[in-house]
Structure formats: C-alpha cells, structure tokens
Amino acid sequence: MGRRELICAFSYSAKRLGAAIYDGEEKEVKMIGDLAEDADFIILARILREFKPTHVLANKSQDEAFQMQLRAECNYYSMCSFSPALSIGGTQKGFSDSVVDDSMELGTYANEQTTTAPTNDGRGTMSSVGVEDEEGGVEGIFHHLICSHKTTILCTFGFGLARKRIEQIFGSTDHEKRAIAFRFDFSSSNMIRSLGALFRFLEQQKGVSSSSADSAAVVTSDLRSLIATIDTYILEDCVEVDSVTLRALEIFYSDYNPKSIRQKFVWGNHRREGMSIFKLCNLCRSVPGKQMLRMWFERPSKDRPMLMVRHEAISYLYQDCNLEVTAHLRTLLKDGILKRMRRGNVPISDWKSFFTTLCTLVKIGTYFDEREINMAIVKEKLHFLRDPLKQLTAILIGVIDFTESISENRLVICRGVDPELDKKKQLYEKLPEDLTSVALLEAEDISIESCSVAYVPIIGYLLMVAESTQIPADTKALVEIIFSSEGMSYYKTNRMRLLDENIGDIKMQIVDAETNIVLNLQKRILDSKEAVLSAVELAATLDCLISLSVVARKYNWTRPQFVDESIVAIEQARHPIAEHICKDGKYVPNPVHSSTEVGKVKVLSGPNASGKSIYLKMVGSIVYLACCGSFVPAQRATIGPISRILSRLYTIDSVLDGMSSFANDLKQVL
C-alpha cells in the first residue's frame, strides 16, 4: 500500500513563515497563516513533524539558513549542483518548461529510502518552471525537495501571481469572488505565496499547460475537482490571535502616549507609536533577549508545561530573597552581544564583542554554580556555560592580544603561540636598530656623510641618499641607481640585496602568519558554534525572564493559575497600559468572572467614557499575557484552556477588499 500523498509548500520572509498543505486522499487544503519564526525554525520543524509530507516545496532564493534547516529536517543527504535551463532575463511570456539532466536534490524522512526521481522518459531528471512578473523579469525561481519517487519541479512563489491564481480557481462567479475575501487572509503574504506554489505544483502534476485561455479553464476545472475543502489550520500549541485583535489589545502598538498623551508626530503615513504592552514588558538588556521576548509575545501558546516553567522561573526571580541574583544577572546581561562570524576578515570590533560575550556567559555560568541556582527552563543548556565556553575563552585570551589589536586596527597574536612568529616579531622589533647600523656601514664604504635604509614594496630594501650628495667616483661601482623622487635617490647595494634575501618584507610575513592563525581560530570557533549559540540562547532566555520579573515586581503583577475548567476568574484586574499612564493613582481595578456557573456572555452598559472598552481590552490583555508566560496585572487570576482570542474593538476597513464592517465581523466567526 502506497504512502498517503501530502504536499507541503513553505514561504519564509521577514522572519515569518507561511505554509499550505494538500492532502491528496482527503482532497483537503490546509492553510497556516504567517507565524513569527525564530532562528531555530521551531515552527517549520513542528509543521513537518505533524504532517510528515511526501513533497516539500520551498523558495530557492529564500534565506540560506531556512533552506539548510529545511534540508536538515527532511534528512537531506545528497546535494548536487543545480543549473536550471531558464533565462533570468528572458522575454517569453507565461510558463516555460525545460529539462535539465543530472540536477537532482533529494530529501527524505527517517527510515524511508529515496532515489532519483524518474520523469516520463524514465531518466533521473529535473524539470524547471519559470514565470515572469509584471515588469517582464522572472519573479522568482524555487526548488522542491522530494521525499518519494516523484518528478521534481521548480515553481514560483510570487504574491501577485498567487493571488491571481486563487481568483481564477475559486472566483468563477460574482458570488465566489466576494467569498474569496472570507476564505483567504491576503494579509498573510507568505501563506498566499505558498498557496500559489501549491496550486502550480498540482497543475504541473496534471501535465496541462496554462498558456492559453482554453487550457487555463481546463486546469482550473481540474484543480477544483482536486480540492474538496479549504481550512485554516492552527498549530496544536498556538493560540490564534488575528492582526485586528493584536491592534485592539495594543500588544505591539498603542494610541496611548505615556507623556500625558501628547500629540503625535507624523512621519510619512505612520503616527509615532505610544506605549504598548510589549514595550511595557521589554526591559531586556541584550539584543538577543529583546528578539526572544518579542518572539514570545508574537507566539502566545497554550502549551501549559512550557508556560508553567516560565512562570516558575519568574517566581524565583520575583522573590525578595533572590533580588540580588536578579540584579547581578541583569548587570551581566548588558555587557556584550554576539555578532556573527562572517566569512573572510572579521573586524577587531567583532572579535572584541565576541570575547566580551564569552566572558559574560562564563560569568553567568559561574554565578549559577556558586549560588546553586536551579531553574528548569535553563537547566538543559546550563552545561554550555561551563567547559565549552571556558575553553573558548581561554583560547581567545591566550591567542589574541586585544590591546595591540586595537592600536594596530587588526588582529595581533600573543607571544608564545608560534615560535617562528615570535622570532619574526623579535627581528621586526630590532629592525630599526639593525638598519641604522647597516646605513652607517654603507656610508663608510661609499664615503658619504649620511644615508638611510628604506623598504619599498616589490623593489625591496634601498639605500636612500639625498640628491645633493655627491658619490665619489671610486665608489660609484658599489651602488646601482634605481630611481629618484622628491629630492632623494634610491640605490641598490650588496648589503641591500642581502637584506632582501635574509629579511625581506618581514611585516607582511608577520601579518600572513597571524592571518593563518586567525583562520584556524575561526574554524575552531565555528566548530563550537552550537555551544556558543546555545549559551547565547540561554542568556537571552534569562534576559526575558528577568525583564518579566522586574516588570511584575514593579507593577505588582501576580502569577496566573491554569485550570482545566472553562473559566476566566480575575480579582482586582487592571489594564496594564491604562494603569501605567494613570499618574494620579486613581485607577480602579475590576473583577472578571466568566464560567459555566456564572455565565460566559456578558453585556456591559454605561455612559460614554465610562471604561467599557478598557474593561474588555483588560480581559483580553490579561489572558494574552498569561499565554505568553508572563505574570498578569491582577490580585489573582484563574484561566482555563484558551485556543483563540478575538475582538471587534478596533476596525480596519478598506474599500479595496470589498468587505463591509459587518462582513469583517462575520469573517472572524468563520
């Protein structure tokens, strides 16, 4: 029995990942809206793990790290050179198909065998498909990693073409055209790109060209027959929050301004951002910490064990007896940041920052050991702060002379690393004295009053004499004029030739030797990249937890309790931003009670400006903060299972989408 056909298309840009999955057996398309993705591509791994697709479509021109991770997740084991037979600057309209022999990229999941995919003629080949954008150039070229015996193709992920293809397939009537806005979220550009690539792949599988109107109609009809349902898929551990709700709850943007809500300044079409919940909670000292905290806020989770681990760590740092630990770790985290090891020559500033970061991470590990700090959230990676980083730090201290490096604006190697290099440096340090002695001997032999020795690249060592100096006739045979410049004459003598042979360009010899050592050092560091990045991730996690604990203590937030019952019970609840900007201390907390016993539907009534909207936002923001792993602004909070957070407090209407405000309300329900 053959394996169930599952085709998965990915599009990744702006650190957001969108996907579309086709189930050939159920004739079902699942869409995954754009999700914030981190450097470890956790969302990508989760999607592949949940669906285990037989085909994976990916953008060939996308981020290299994304492609490498995708290959690793698919157990990519064979990489061949790829040269598609497609002209980037071509003028042919529509799609062009061609075959390129011996260009196969293979990928498979564990315990499955993969071989070269046969085409219709039985040979191991790769077909390429290109498409031109509106400006006449090829919009994008992509590749497809295979996980079974299927034809490998190239397909396009252009947003405009993807939208056009969706409208062609599902908008044959006026009613269907209006329904498209309900079915597809076109603000999730990566998801739409993935859908377009998926539909193009299905067209290619049918073997029908869409270059003419008639054949396009046939392709559309065939695709409609292949697709029975289209659904939005929410990852198991994620809480669904749409962009309108994020704006309404002021998670990343707020109309509030903490300075007496002063007038906004306008740059282009955007107003100056006021206080937001993320800005309120972001007290991180390091760039990786800020990036990780934003990732936590962009991906609220219903993974209760993970949230409880975060809450436990914040509780530890929140306690009075551990304030010294929190303050000391926060001081360490502000010291240095990790910069990428770039190819080629790394600036000394990057080396200095890298060294400072390693020292900081080692200090954090030492502090954890001395205080016997036990946090479950960092326990698994705590060993990276010990031997691996200590060894790297010791190597950097023993190899690089940072004081000399800063003064010379290049990486200088310490004494004792290479005996031959030390000899050359010693010779270079004595060189001025030796050249002075040689100049005195030359002046005596040539019978002139004064001269000096200079080194000219390529030409070598030369005797430098003023043009006004007359060389006696009986010693002219000892010198050979090379050139004259700026009132000085340069000569070659036997001693100069000996200097060329015995010493040469000693400075460049030193630089070359140090460069070789630096390259070996870079290789050693890159070999330990996993340990360094894991340690930095641990430090970033600590930075996030400390930031949230400082905020919780500063604003008197409390730890929420998660239960299995369908309930939201909050005592003395406060809106985090409204309380923050209420300087006169007159903010009045409110209770929240929602359960099966007391009812889940609430009707709020009151005069204008009485706080109805703030109350609703308060409930949503408290639940959102709890799902991010943060403490919440309340005296006590009990929260049941949460799968979606929706609101209709903020309206984003546009005449371009063809939807009324009521239609936008209905879209959230569907």
XYZ file of C-alpha atoms in Angstrom:
670
model
C 0.000 0.000 0.000
C 1.458 3.349 -1.068
C 2.045 6.199 1.297
C -0.612 8.890 1.596
C 0.223 11.895 -0.586
C 0.812 15.092 1.397
C 2.265 18.134 -0.358
C 3.559 20.995 1.774
C 4.637 24.411 0.430
C 6.587 26.893 2.562
C 7.315 30.585 2.134
C 9.610 32.409 4.556
C 10.347 36.134 4.614
C 10.686 38.940 7.169
C 11.152 36.271 9.882
C 7.634 34.981 9.276
C 6.667 31.569 7.930
C 3.542 30.689 5.964
C 2.547 27.283 4.640
C -0.071 25.411 2.624
C -0.652 21.651 2.825
C -2.570 19.470 0.376
C -3.939 16.073 1.365
C -4.443 14.085 -1.831
C -6.543 11.401 -0.176
C -8.975 13.763 1.555
C -8.730 16.401 -1.212
C -8.206 18.976 1.503
C -6.057 22.120 1.582
C -4.908 23.424 4.959
C -3.566 26.966 5.258
C -1.202 28.099 8.007
C -1.136 31.866 8.351
C 2.099 33.803 8.731
C 3.720 32.949 12.066
C 6.748 34.520 13.709
C 9.709 32.188 13.218
C 12.934 32.167 15.216
C 16.478 31.273 14.221
C 15.929 27.619 15.171
C 12.887 27.355 12.857
C 10.752 25.693 15.509
C 7.523 26.304 13.588
C 8.981 24.693 10.457
C 10.036 21.612 12.398
C 6.644 21.399 14.088
C 4.741 21.538 10.780
C 6.935 18.861 9.213
C 6.631 16.708 12.311
C 2.844 16.993 12.435
C 2.145 16.385 8.735
C 5.136 14.307 7.521
C 4.619 15.397 3.891
C 5.689 13.358 0.886
C 6.603 16.528 -1.040
C 8.083 19.779 0.239
C 8.069 22.928 -1.902
C 10.398 25.775 -0.975
C 11.614 29.033 -2.444
C 15.085 28.545 -3.924
C 16.008 32.205 -3.497
C 14.951 32.453 0.128
C 17.107 32.715 3.216
C 20.021 30.277 3.130
C 19.592 29.353 6.791
C 15.954 28.457 6.109
C 16.931 26.214 3.196
C 19.632 24.499 5.239
C 17.224 23.878 8.095
C 14.601 22.550 5.688
C 17.105 20.116 4.211
C 18.165 19.016 7.681
C 14.568 18.461 8.779
C 13.917 16.384 5.658
C 17.074 14.355 6.329
C 18.701 15.903 3.289
C 21.669 13.780 2.342
C 22.595 14.462 -1.276
C 23.339 17.864 -2.754
C 24.192 18.270 -6.414
C 24.944 21.366 -8.462
C 21.801 22.916 -9.910
C 21.645 24.904 -13.093
C 18.085 25.448 -14.339
C 17.623 25.902 -18.064
C 15.821 29.195 -17.611
C 16.941 32.624 -18.704
C 16.552 35.179 -15.936
C 16.282 37.981 -18.418
C 14.081 36.090 -20.886
C 11.145 37.630 -22.664
C 8.964 34.572 -23.095
C 5.555 35.087 -21.530
C 3.773 32.612 -19.328
C 5.357 29.405 -18.145
C 8.315 27.722 -19.822
C 9.217 24.088 -19.260
C 12.592 22.504 -19.918
C 14.575 19.521 -18.718
C 17.963 19.684 -17.069
C 19.715 16.341 -16.717
C 21.607 15.247 -13.624
C 20.271 18.048 -11.444
C 18.549 16.323 -8.556
C 18.166 17.351 -4.949
C 16.905 14.603 -2.677
C 15.391 14.718 0.768
C 13.647 12.126 2.879
C 12.325 11.461 6.328
C 13.943 8.916 8.607
C 13.503 5.229 7.801
C 12.484 5.954 4.210
C 14.592 5.294 1.130
C 14.783 7.898 -1.602
C 16.219 7.519 -5.068
C 16.457 9.658 -8.152
C 13.002 10.645 -9.297
C 12.079 9.281 -12.734
C 10.435 11.521 -15.278
C 8.165 10.443 -18.096
C 11.128 9.188 -20.111
C 12.443 7.157 -17.189
C 15.627 9.161 -16.680
C 16.704 10.902 -13.491
C 15.981 14.487 -14.487
C 14.622 17.734 -13.187
C 12.013 19.887 -14.884
C 12.138 23.631 -14.411
C 9.297 26.074 -14.464
C 9.773 29.833 -14.533
C 7.332 32.702 -14.542
C 7.674 36.336 -15.381
C 6.374 39.126 -13.228
C 4.560 42.208 -14.365
C 7.811 44.049 -15.139
C 8.973 41.375 -17.551
C 11.633 39.758 -15.372
C 11.464 36.392 -13.739
C 9.731 36.912 -10.413
C 11.302 34.021 -8.576
C 12.868 30.602 -9.047
C 12.248 27.956 -6.468
C 13.080 24.359 -5.818
C 11.290 21.354 -4.467
C 12.800 18.838 -2.112
C 11.296 15.414 -2.712
C 10.588 12.712 -0.171
C 9.362 9.986 -2.550
C 9.592 8.809 -6.167
C 8.058 11.858 -7.818
C 9.055 14.282 -10.542
C 10.973 17.204 -9.108
C 9.969 20.594 -10.453
C 10.620 24.261 -9.942
C 7.719 26.544 -9.135
C 7.083 30.184 -8.350
C 6.000 31.896 -5.180
C 5.071 35.363 -6.467
C 2.346 37.027 -4.386
C 0.629 38.727 -7.324
C 0.568 35.551 -9.393
C -0.579 33.511 -6.410
C -3.482 35.861 -5.783
C -4.400 35.820 -9.451
C -4.336 32.016 -9.494
C -6.553 31.847 -6.398
C -9.068 34.199 -8.002
C -9.051 32.131 -11.206
C -9.674 28.884 -9.357
C -12.210 29.997 -6.754
C -13.715 33.150 -8.266
C -15.535 31.937 -11.356
C -18.794 33.674 -10.324
C -19.504 37.038 -8.710
C -20.650 35.313 -5.537
C -17.440 33.281 -5.329
C -15.322 36.374 -5.936
C -16.930 38.038 -2.931
C -16.465 34.862 -0.892
C -12.711 34.789 -1.571
C -12.183 37.574 0.968
C -13.774 35.343 3.619
C -11.769 32.262 2.716
C -8.282 33.735 2.368
C -6.369 36.167 4.546
C -4.389 38.137 1.976
C -2.521 39.984 4.726
C -0.632 36.703 5.317
C 1.550 37.139 2.251
C 3.724 34.078 2.876
C 0.672 31.858 3.186
C -0.725 33.216 -0.101
C 2.628 32.630 -1.821
C 2.645 29.054 -0.543
C -0.884 28.502 -1.840
C 0.094 29.796 -5.279
C 3.100 27.464 -5.425
C 0.991 24.540 -4.235
C -1.654 25.103 -6.923
C 1.053 25.483 -9.586
C 2.566 22.195 -8.472
C -0.813 20.480 -8.750
C -1.179 21.940 -12.255
C 2.209 20.542 -13.199
C 1.258 17.137 -11.867
C -1.747 17.194 -14.204
C 0.619 17.814 -17.097
C -1.540 20.596 -18.544
C -0.044 23.859 -19.776
C -1.912 27.046 -18.885
C -0.539 29.194 -21.689
C -3.916 29.684 -23.396
C -7.331 30.711 -22.136
C -8.926 27.349 -23.013
C -6.229 25.299 -21.341
C -6.336 27.638 -18.330
C -10.042 26.874 -17.979
C -9.279 23.143 -18.144
C -6.581 23.487 -15.488
C -8.943 25.481 -13.266
C -11.634 22.838 -13.627
C -9.170 20.058 -12.852
C -7.896 21.832 -9.748
C -11.418 22.447 -8.490
C -12.050 18.725 -8.758
C -8.887 18.040 -6.725
C -9.891 20.339 -3.854
C -12.936 19.488 -1.745
C -12.310 21.708 1.302
C -10.044 24.573 2.325
C -9.466 25.184 6.025
C -7.220 27.313 8.180
C -5.005 25.153 10.358
C -3.858 26.256 13.797
C -0.809 24.558 15.253
C -1.598 22.453 18.268
C 0.243 24.577 20.843
C -0.512 28.027 19.418
C -3.222 30.464 20.469
C -4.819 32.056 17.419
C -4.839 35.852 17.507
C -5.581 37.852 14.373
C -3.927 41.151 13.466
C -7.046 43.175 14.325
C -7.062 41.789 17.868
C -3.344 42.455 18.291
C -4.003 46.064 17.337
C -7.069 46.332 19.562
C -5.258 44.940 22.614
C -2.278 47.229 21.923
C 0.184 44.344 22.147
C 2.709 45.984 19.812
C 1.054 49.303 19.022
C -0.917 51.720 21.121
C -2.598 55.068 20.709
C -1.627 55.844 24.291
C 1.331 58.109 24.910
C 2.727 57.876 28.435
C 3.670 61.556 28.475
C 0.210 62.981 29.093
C -0.978 61.543 25.754
C 0.685 64.355 23.841
C 0.077 64.945 20.171
C 1.529 62.507 17.657
C 4.352 63.348 15.285
C 3.855 62.261 11.723
C 6.484 60.613 9.523
C 5.045 59.512 6.187
C 1.754 57.764 6.861
C 2.582 56.483 10.352
C 1.968 58.107 13.670
C 4.509 57.940 16.425
C 3.912 54.818 18.470
C 2.903 55.301 22.062
C 3.131 52.803 24.900
C 2.307 49.171 24.106
C 2.151 46.066 26.261
C 5.317 44.690 24.679
C 7.149 47.977 25.201
C 5.991 47.983 28.821
C 7.339 44.460 29.390
C 10.522 44.826 27.363
C 13.256 45.702 29.841
C 15.779 43.336 28.254
C 19.419 44.400 28.267
C 20.630 42.406 25.245
C 19.566 42.315 21.611
C 19.034 38.510 21.618
C 16.892 38.927 24.726
C 14.715 41.572 23.090
C 14.308 39.419 19.996
C 13.337 36.376 22.042
C 10.841 38.323 24.158
C 9.198 39.649 21.022
C 9.000 36.067 19.754
C 7.236 35.050 22.964
C 4.724 37.859 22.522
C 4.183 37.104 18.838
C 3.505 33.429 19.578
C 1.149 33.092 22.554
C 0.967 29.441 23.495
C -1.396 27.003 25.150
C 1.452 24.637 25.978
C 0.770 24.586 29.701
C 4.003 22.845 30.833
C 6.106 25.428 28.978
C 4.093 28.336 30.411
C 4.363 26.922 33.927
C 8.134 26.588 33.570
C 8.325 30.267 32.577
C 6.092 31.249 35.485
C 8.208 29.252 37.934
C 11.380 30.976 36.752
C 9.756 34.414 37.038
C 8.528 33.487 40.536
C 12.087 32.583 41.542
C 13.479 35.887 40.283
C 10.494 37.767 41.743
C 11.107 36.694 45.352
C 12.735 39.097 47.805
C 15.454 36.607 48.730
C 16.567 36.381 45.091
C 16.619 40.086 44.238
C 20.419 40.088 44.411
C 20.535 37.240 41.881
C 18.190 39.117 39.553
C 20.153 42.367 39.827
C 23.534 40.693 39.289
C 22.401 38.663 36.278
C 20.789 41.759 34.778
C 24.087 43.616 35.157
C 25.955 40.829 33.368
C 23.487 40.655 30.507
C 24.079 44.240 29.454
C 27.800 43.576 28.681
C 28.308 42.381 25.138
C 26.405 40.827 22.295
C 27.243 38.028 19.929
C 27.995 39.022 16.353
C 28.105 36.557 13.541
C 31.370 35.130 12.377
C 31.423 36.426 8.843
C 33.449 34.917 6.070
C 36.844 36.437 5.434
C 38.359 39.148 7.594
C 36.431 39.784 10.806
C 36.863 43.334 12.200
C 38.608 43.653 15.537
C 35.446 45.207 16.994
C 33.563 41.969 16.269
C 36.285 39.917 17.927
C 36.175 42.190 20.958
C 32.380 41.905 21.193
C 32.583 38.140 20.780
C 35.220 37.870 23.501
C 33.176 40.089 25.831
C 30.112 37.942 25.209
C 32.013 34.746 26.019
C 33.355 36.259 29.238
C 29.854 37.357 30.214
C 28.401 33.910 29.540
C 31.158 32.262 31.584
C 30.435 34.674 34.461
C 26.749 33.748 34.308
C 27.593 30.033 34.415
C 29.990 30.542 37.325
C 27.383 32.575 39.197
C 24.781 29.832 38.693
C 27.202 27.240 40.084
C 28.266 29.351 43.067
C 24.689 30.191 44.079
C 23.362 26.731 43.145
C 20.566 28.352 41.156
C 18.137 25.768 39.801
C 15.755 26.846 37.016
C 14.095 24.161 34.945
C 13.835 26.422 31.896
C 17.636 26.772 31.597
C 18.760 23.537 33.215
C 19.161 21.595 29.958
C 21.544 24.140 28.416
C 23.388 25.193 31.544
C 26.309 22.864 30.761
C 27.112 25.002 27.702
C 28.140 27.789 30.091
C 30.794 25.597 31.658
C 33.574 23.676 29.875
C 32.884 24.535 26.185
C 32.778 28.295 26.714
C 35.585 28.282 29.273
C 37.818 26.526 26.757
C 36.969 29.020 24.020
C 37.519 31.948 26.372
C 40.900 30.566 27.464
C 41.910 30.107 23.818
C 40.986 33.690 22.936
C 42.856 35.047 25.964
C 45.954 33.032 25.056
C 45.883 33.750 21.324
C 44.683 37.337 20.784
C 46.426 40.433 22.122
C 43.444 42.789 22.228
C 45.484 45.797 23.396
C 47.851 45.618 20.416
C 44.995 44.673 18.112
C 43.081 47.849 18.913
C 46.167 50.036 18.462
C 47.047 48.439 15.088
C 43.411 48.023 13.990
C 43.998 44.371 13.113
C 44.113 41.111 14.995
C 47.506 40.665 16.703
C 48.597 37.280 18.065
C 50.089 36.959 21.544
C 53.672 35.874 22.144
C 54.217 32.176 22.770
C 51.624 30.892 20.306
C 54.015 30.262 17.392
C 57.829 30.191 17.940
C 58.540 31.119 14.304
C 56.164 34.070 14.549
C 57.866 35.185 17.767
C 61.262 35.136 16.019
C 59.918 37.276 13.190
C 58.379 39.747 15.635
C 61.650 39.942 17.562
C 63.534 40.551 14.315
C 60.999 43.220 13.310
C 61.384 44.996 16.644
C 65.185 45.103 16.228
C 64.939 46.067 12.561
C 65.239 49.886 13.014
C 68.402 49.439 15.054
C 69.859 46.940 12.565
C 69.040 49.156 9.571
C 70.729 52.094 11.285
C 73.893 50.004 11.724
C 73.746 48.949 8.062
C 73.339 52.576 6.978
C 76.453 53.571 8.951
C 78.474 50.817 7.295
C 77.229 51.854 3.841
C 78.108 55.499 4.477
C 81.608 54.481 5.496
C 82.114 52.205 2.461
C 80.730 54.710 -0.067
C 82.493 57.640 1.608
C 79.436 59.868 2.157
C 78.357 61.798 5.230
C 74.852 60.377 5.761
C 72.355 57.917 4.331
C 69.480 55.731 5.460
C 67.877 52.416 4.553
C 64.263 52.229 3.373
C 61.998 49.388 2.318
C 59.922 49.756 -0.845
C 57.339 47.012 -1.569
C 58.211 44.775 -4.537
C 61.617 46.508 -5.023
C 62.920 45.654 -1.555
C 65.489 47.407 0.647
C 67.163 50.502 -0.838
C 69.870 52.883 0.252
C 68.357 56.366 0.430
C 70.702 59.297 -0.224
C 69.954 62.975 -0.794
C 70.277 64.004 -4.475
C 72.599 66.828 -3.452
C 75.086 64.316 -2.061
C 77.906 63.520 -4.491
C 79.096 59.923 -4.507
C 82.879 59.701 -5.046
C 83.966 58.303 -8.413
C 85.972 55.468 -6.844
C 82.861 54.114 -5.009
C 80.212 54.562 -7.722
C 80.750 50.956 -8.787
C 79.430 49.840 -5.394
C 75.955 51.343 -5.925
C 73.228 50.982 -8.573
C 70.782 53.847 -9.022
C 67.159 52.610 -9.029
C 65.125 55.831 -9.086
C 64.929 59.358 -7.695
C 61.942 61.028 -6.080
C 61.281 64.153 -4.027
C 64.922 65.101 -3.672
C 66.105 61.630 -2.725
C 67.991 58.992 -4.721
C 67.486 55.278 -4.094
C 70.318 52.787 -4.677
C 70.843 49.050 -4.574
C 73.989 47.704 -2.946
C 75.246 44.261 -2.000
C 74.102 44.766 1.583
C 70.615 45.754 0.347
C 70.420 42.551 -1.671
C 71.445 40.526 1.387
C 68.671 42.227 3.370
C 66.196 41.250 0.650
C 67.292 37.624 0.871
C 67.607 37.290 4.649
C 64.810 39.551 5.914
C 62.529 40.558 3.052
C 59.121 42.057 3.822
C 59.124 40.955 7.444
C 55.983 42.941 8.287
C 53.881 41.130 5.690
C 55.384 37.811 6.780
C 54.142 38.521 10.300
C 50.702 39.538 9.037
C 50.437 36.411 6.879
C 51.454 34.139 9.757
C 48.949 35.816 12.084
C 46.235 35.550 9.440
C 46.762 31.794 9.218
C 46.464 31.508 12.994
C 43.293 33.618 12.959
C 41.744 31.436 10.262
C 42.439 28.336 12.351
C 40.947 30.130 15.345
C 37.827 30.999 13.361
C 37.485 27.353 12.346
C 37.773 26.293 15.989
C 35.076 28.781 16.978
C 32.766 27.724 14.159
C 33.228 24.098 15.212
C 31.925 25.160 18.637
C 29.113 27.243 17.146
C 26.388 25.070 18.626
C 27.691 25.543 22.150
C 28.087 29.301 21.702
C 24.640 29.801 20.176
C 23.028 27.594 22.817
C 24.715 29.618 25.530
C 23.557 32.864 23.937
C 20.022 31.467 23.709
C 20.198 30.588 27.390
C 21.352 34.110 28.221
C 18.555 35.559 26.072
C 16.026 33.388 27.919
C 17.369 34.659 31.230
C 17.158 38.207 29.925
C 13.470 37.700 29.037
C 12.636 36.130 32.385
C 14.440 38.835 34.326
C 12.681 41.522 32.297
C 9.267 39.998 33.025
C 10.106 39.538 36.714
C 11.242 43.160 37.045
C 8.028 44.355 35.385
C 5.925 42.072 37.585
C 7.572 43.354 40.739
C 7.490 46.993 39.632
C 3.772 46.981 38.793
C 2.652 44.377 41.351
C 1.619 41.690 38.886
C 0.753 38.177 40.001
C 1.213 34.656 38.702
C -1.846 33.292 36.849
C -3.181 29.836 37.604
C -4.138 27.497 34.744
C -7.004 25.048 35.213
C -8.835 22.565 33.006
C -12.272 24.096 33.599
C -13.698 26.604 31.144
C -13.269 29.668 33.313
C -11.758 33.149 33.436
C -11.810 34.447 37.010
C -9.721 37.523 37.797
C -9.715 39.531 41.031
C -8.637 43.182 41.107
C -7.847 43.156 37.391
C -6.139 46.185 35.835
C -5.391 47.226 32.303
C -1.555 47.292 32.095
C -1.239 50.413 29.936
C -4.149 52.388 31.381
C -2.788 51.818 34.880
C 0.685 52.823 33.766
C -0.378 56.203 32.372
C -2.735 56.925 35.273
C -0.260 59.034 37.229
C -2.641 60.284 39.902
C -3.224 56.769 41.263
C -6.989 56.834 40.676
C -7.143 53.691 38.558
C -9.976 51.470 39.792
C -9.444 47.689 39.422
C -12.322 45.472 38.355
C -13.261 41.808 38.784
C -13.778 39.390 35.908
C -15.985 36.312 36.301
C -16.756 34.073 33.354
C -17.615 30.391 33.697
C -20.365 27.891 33.103
C -21.852 28.583 36.541
C -21.976 32.390 36.318
C -22.381 32.632 32.551
C -19.980 33.296 29.710
C -21.823 36.050 27.852
C -21.597 39.479 29.461
C -23.419 42.654 28.490
C -21.718 45.874 29.561
C -23.689 49.091 29.721
C -22.772 52.558 30.822
C -22.362 56.150 29.667
C -19.711 57.283 27.241
C -16.132 57.282 28.552
C -17.104 55.072 31.489
C -14.467 52.441 30.663
C -16.402 49.722 28.812
C -13.806 49.316 26.058
C -10.930 49.444 28.547
C -12.607 46.698 30.557
C -12.881 44.447 27.508
C -9.289 45.160 26.498
C -8.207 44.450 30.060
C -9.670 40.944 29.947
C -8.052 40.202 26.586
C -4.642 41.604 27.552
C -4.524 39.657 30.834
C -5.333 36.389 29.075
C -2.807 37.227 26.341
C -0.043 37.946 28.877
C -0.765 34.660 30.647
C -0.453 32.786 27.338
C 2.939 34.447 26.748
C 4.276 33.146 30.064
C 4.141 36.483 31.873
C 2.624 37.477 35.172
C -0.613 39.470 34.899
C -1.845 42.777 36.389
C -4.281 41.388 38.940
C -4.505 40.236 42.527
C -5.489 36.728 41.468
C -6.147 35.142 38.075
C -7.533 31.720 37.167
C -7.633 30.924 33.457
C -8.958 27.854 31.668
C -7.978 26.480 28.234
C -7.647 29.207 25.579
C -7.480 28.449 21.857
C -8.399 31.793 20.235
C -8.540 35.446 21.238
C -10.823 37.525 19.020
C -12.096 41.070 19.332
C -14.060 43.656 17.430
C -12.846 46.700 19.305
C -10.688 48.039 16.510
C -11.896 48.370 12.933
C -9.594 48.223 9.922
C -11.851 48.771 6.927
C -10.812 49.288 3.337
C -12.744 49.833 0.141
C -10.162 47.692 -1.659
C -11.163 44.404 -0.010
C -14.816 44.816 -0.958
C -15.998 43.897 2.545
C -18.273 45.845 4.857
C -17.691 46.209 8.595
C -20.364 43.585 9.213
C -18.640 41.260 6.741
C -15.380 41.677 8.645
C -17.223 40.698 11.824
C -18.556 37.566 10.158
C -15.094 36.695 8.837
C -13.832 36.263 12.391
C -16.647 33.837 13.141
C -15.958 31.634 10.108
